[in-house]
Amino acid sequence: MPDKSDEKLASLAIELPAITKSVKNYIHTKRTGDLLYVSGQLCFGPDGKIPQRYVGKIGSVVSPEDGYLAARLCLLHVLAHARLALGSLDAIKECVRLGGYVNAEPDYTDLAAVMNGASDAIVEILGERGRHSRTTIGVATLPLGSCVEVEAILEVASP
């Protein structure tokens, strides 16, 4: 039987990015019971580097529109790691929570609009299974100067 999630990705002309390797002493996914935790993902491009337009602080160097696109790209990395861990995105029952970290100027307050890039993408791809709770936090800096980082908790089918 065809993988419905892969069909959905194809219908949306979305290709999940290549998997990035952990650079320190952590793993990208951890399953406990029916929950899959996906570590924070950055907005790496196809070359394995963060595109320059996504490096820096939202509100000064990076536009809110590019921040939105960066959060969307982070979410695609989240789903790529989930698919690797589960074998298929069809194994996701629902997205329980997304966590977003936005590298923003101290006076920049529209963090939610940036994180909507991730929220909109997961609902677009998973439909109602993608509706989630969310936390969005403004931070002083992120690894490699990324403007956004996104993590997830996913409820998955029992093995």
mmCIF file of C-alpha atoms in Angstrom:
data_model
loop_
_atom_site.group_PDB
_atom_site.id
_atom_site.type_symbol
_atom_site.label_atom_id
_atom_site.label_comp_id
_atom_site.label_asym_id
_atom_site.label_seq_id
_atom_site.Cartn_x
_atom_site.Cartn_y
_atom_site.Cartn_z
ATOM 1 C CA MET A 1 0.000 0.000 0.000
ATOM 2 C CA PRO A 2 1.436 3.420 -0.919
ATOM 3 C CA ASP A 3 2.663 5.723 1.839
ATOM 4 C CA LYS A 4 -0.091 8.366 2.072
ATOM 5 C CA SER A 5 2.221 10.944 3.628
ATOM 6 C CA ASP A 6 4.732 10.593 0.792
ATOM 7 C CA GLU A 7 1.862 11.017 -1.682
ATOM 8 C CA LYS A 8 0.797 14.174 0.175
ATOM 9 C CA LEU A 9 4.355 15.550 0.076
ATOM 10 C CA ALA A 10 4.523 14.866 -3.666
ATOM 11 C CA SER A 11 1.146 16.558 -4.260
ATOM 12 C CA LEU A 12 2.472 19.636 -2.456
ATOM 13 C CA ALA A 13 5.772 19.495 -4.388
ATOM 14 C CA ILE A 14 7.638 19.196 -1.084
ATOM 15 C CA GLU A 15 10.784 17.116 -0.801
ATOM 16 C CA LEU A 16 12.099 16.463 2.678
ATOM 17 C CA PRO A 17 15.728 17.528 3.106
ATOM 18 C CA ALA A 18 18.675 15.204 3.510
ATOM 19 C CA ILE A 19 19.343 14.091 7.061
ATOM 20 C CA THR A 20 21.960 16.050 8.975
ATOM 21 C CA LYS A 21 24.283 14.277 11.376
ATOM 22 C CA SER A 22 24.580 15.073 15.064
ATOM 23 C CA VAL A 23 27.706 17.092 15.716
ATOM 24 C CA LYS A 24 27.955 16.452 19.455
ATOM 25 C CA ASN A 25 26.877 13.899 22.041
ATOM 26 C CA TYR A 26 23.146 13.768 21.298
ATOM 27 C CA ILE A 27 20.762 12.008 18.943
ATOM 28 C CA HIS A 28 18.169 13.571 16.655
ATOM 29 C CA THR A 29 15.266 11.406 17.797
ATOM 30 C CA LYS A 30 14.356 9.537 20.955
ATOM 31 C CA ARG A 31 11.336 7.301 21.258
ATOM 32 C CA THR A 32 9.745 6.466 24.570
ATOM 33 C CA GLY A 33 6.496 4.523 24.457
ATOM 34 C CA ASP A 34 4.205 6.159 21.923
ATOM 35 C CA LEU A 35 6.095 9.460 21.861
ATOM 36 C CA LEU A 36 8.876 10.448 19.502
ATOM 37 C CA TYR A 37 10.949 13.446 20.558
ATOM 38 C CA VAL A 38 12.743 15.210 17.717
ATOM 39 C CA SER A 39 15.692 17.368 18.744
ATOM 40 C CA GLY A 40 15.842 20.986 17.680
ATOM 41 C CA GLN A 41 16.486 21.279 13.954
ATOM 42 C CA LEU A 42 18.127 24.169 12.160
ATOM 43 C CA CYS A 43 17.344 25.497 8.691
ATOM 44 C CA PHE A 44 20.094 23.744 6.738
ATOM 45 C CA GLY A 45 20.028 24.057 2.967
ATOM 46 C CA PRO A 46 20.810 21.289 0.467
ATOM 47 C CA ASP A 47 24.548 21.962 0.812
ATOM 48 C CA GLY A 48 24.437 21.218 4.555
ATOM 49 C CA LYS A 49 24.924 24.886 5.458
ATOM 50 C CA ILE A 50 22.483 27.477 6.710
ATOM 51 C CA PRO A 51 21.643 29.840 3.830
ATOM 52 C CA GLN A 52 23.004 33.319 4.517
ATOM 53 C CA ARG A 53 19.506 34.831 4.375
ATOM 54 C CA TYR A 54 18.639 32.730 7.481
ATOM 55 C CA VAL A 55 21.706 33.735 9.519
ATOM 56 C CA GLY A 56 21.310 36.456 12.133
ATOM 57 C CA LYS A 57 18.629 38.084 14.209
ATOM 58 C CA ILE A 58 15.028 38.544 13.186
ATOM 59 C CA GLY A 59 14.196 42.224 13.362
ATOM 60 C CA SER A 60 17.551 43.478 12.114
ATOM 61 C CA VAL A 61 19.482 41.147 9.787
ATOM 62 C CA VAL A 62 16.786 38.601 8.851
ATOM 63 C CA SER A 63 13.331 39.678 7.693
ATOM 64 C CA PRO A 64 10.241 38.199 9.365
ATOM 65 C CA GLU A 65 9.302 36.698 5.992
ATOM 66 C CA ASP A 66 12.647 34.892 5.751
ATOM 67 C CA GLY A 67 12.235 33.836 9.391
ATOM 68 C CA TYR A 68 8.908 32.251 8.460
ATOM 69 C CA LEU A 69 10.577 30.355 5.584
ATOM 70 C CA ALA A 70 13.442 29.294 7.860
ATOM 71 C CA ALA A 71 10.966 27.899 10.430
ATOM 72 C CA ARG A 72 9.242 25.992 7.629
ATOM 73 C CA LEU A 73 12.581 24.527 6.558
ATOM 74 C CA CYS A 74 13.359 23.552 10.167
ATOM 75 C CA LEU A 75 10.022 21.720 10.287
ATOM 76 C CA LEU A 76 10.897 19.814 7.110
ATOM 77 C CA HIS A 77 14.087 18.667 8.850
ATOM 78 C CA VAL A 78 11.989 17.578 11.852
ATOM 79 C CA LEU A 79 9.821 15.463 9.548
ATOM 80 C CA ALA A 80 12.836 14.036 7.723
ATOM 81 C CA HIS A 81 14.237 12.774 11.029
ATOM 82 C CA ALA A 82 10.823 11.467 12.101
ATOM 83 C CA ARG A 83 10.488 9.538 8.834
ATOM 84 C CA LEU A 84 13.948 8.041 9.304
ATOM 85 C CA ALA A 85 13.118 6.982 12.863
ATOM 86 C CA LEU A 86 9.654 5.609 12.060
ATOM 87 C CA GLY A 87 10.034 4.352 8.510
ATOM 88 C CA SER A 88 7.066 6.454 7.371
ATOM 89 C CA LEU A 89 5.318 9.664 8.324
ATOM 90 C CA ASP A 90 2.110 7.610 8.272
ATOM 91 C CA ALA A 91 3.227 6.273 11.690
ATOM 92 C CA ILE A 92 2.608 9.731 13.185
ATOM 93 C CA LYS A 93 -0.757 9.749 14.963
ATOM 94 C CA GLU A 94 -0.466 13.443 15.746
ATOM 95 C CA CYS A 95 1.907 16.265 16.486
ATOM 96 C CA VAL A 96 1.590 16.890 20.215
ATOM 97 C CA ARG A 97 3.826 19.958 20.481
ATOM 98 C CA LEU A 98 6.206 22.129 18.499
ATOM 99 C CA GLY A 99 8.829 24.191 20.241
ATOM 100 C CA GLY A 100 10.342 27.154 18.459
ATOM 101 C CA TYR A 101 13.367 29.256 19.318
ATOM 102 C CA VAL A 102 13.689 32.533 17.464
ATOM 103 C CA ASN A 103 16.987 34.399 17.375
ATOM 104 C CA ALA A 104 15.488 37.876 17.618
ATOM 105 C CA GLU A 105 16.343 41.420 18.579
ATOM 106 C CA PRO A 106 15.266 42.147 22.169
ATOM 107 C CA ASP A 107 12.503 44.505 21.029
ATOM 108 C CA TYR A 108 11.156 42.175 18.326
ATOM 109 C CA THR A 109 7.843 40.829 19.621
ATOM 110 C CA ASP A 110 6.163 39.090 16.674
ATOM 111 C CA LEU A 111 7.873 35.760 17.335
ATOM 112 C CA ALA A 112 4.653 33.844 16.703
ATOM 113 C CA ALA A 113 4.513 35.033 13.076
ATOM 114 C CA VAL A 114 7.958 33.533 12.485
ATOM 115 C CA MET A 115 7.065 30.214 14.141
ATOM 116 C CA ASN A 116 3.895 30.051 12.053
ATOM 117 C CA GLY A 117 6.177 28.864 9.234
ATOM 118 C CA ALA A 118 6.622 25.565 11.086
ATOM 119 C CA SER A 119 3.023 25.335 12.303
ATOM 120 C CA ASP A 120 1.549 26.055 8.886
ATOM 121 C CA ALA A 121 3.840 23.491 7.236
ATOM 122 C CA ILE A 122 3.044 20.607 9.576
ATOM 123 C CA VAL A 123 -0.702 21.177 9.251
ATOM 124 C CA GLU A 124 -0.346 21.489 5.466
ATOM 125 C CA ILE A 125 1.499 18.145 5.333
ATOM 126 C CA LEU A 126 -0.255 16.112 8.047
ATOM 127 C CA GLY A 127 -3.672 17.755 8.024
ATOM 128 C CA GLU A 128 -5.541 17.479 11.334
ATOM 129 C CA ARG A 129 -2.805 15.150 12.646
ATOM 130 C CA GLY A 130 -0.500 18.160 12.461
ATOM 131 C CA ARG A 131 -2.526 20.409 14.801
ATOM 132 C CA HIS A 132 -0.465 20.925 17.928
ATOM 133 C CA SER A 133 0.282 22.888 21.051
ATOM 134 C CA ARG A 134 3.261 25.224 20.757
ATOM 135 C CA THR A 135 5.818 27.251 22.602
ATOM 136 C CA THR A 136 7.770 30.038 20.916
ATOM 137 C CA ILE A 137 10.677 31.646 22.732
ATOM 138 C CA GLY A 138 12.890 34.546 21.702
ATOM 139 C CA VAL A 139 16.575 33.874 22.337
ATOM 140 C CA ALA A 140 19.820 35.831 22.190
ATOM 141 C CA THR A 141 21.557 33.406 19.820
ATOM 142 C CA LEU A 142 21.278 29.960 18.226
ATOM 143 C CA PRO A 143 23.844 27.470 16.908
ATOM 144 C CA LEU A 144 25.664 28.566 13.751
ATOM 145 C CA GLY A 145 23.837 31.904 13.856
ATOM 146 C CA SER A 146 20.576 30.320 12.696
ATOM 147 C CA CYS A 147 17.561 32.611 13.001
ATOM 148 C CA VAL A 148 15.243 29.749 14.062
ATOM 149 C CA GLU A 149 15.330 26.274 15.616
ATOM 150 C CA VAL A 150 12.321 23.931 15.816
ATOM 151 C CA GLU A 151 11.765 20.787 17.915
ATOM 152 C CA ALA A 152 8.795 18.426 18.146
ATOM 153 C CA ILE A 153 6.992 15.848 20.239
ATOM 154 C CA LEU A 154 5.009 13.416 18.116
ATOM 155 C CA GLU A 155 2.565 10.706 19.168
ATOM 156 C CA VAL A 156 3.287 7.641 17.056
ATOM 157 C CA ALA A 157 1.709 4.278 16.368
ATOM 158 C CA SER A 158 2.671 1.473 18.720
ATOM 159 C CA PRO A 159 5.474 -0.735 17.337
#
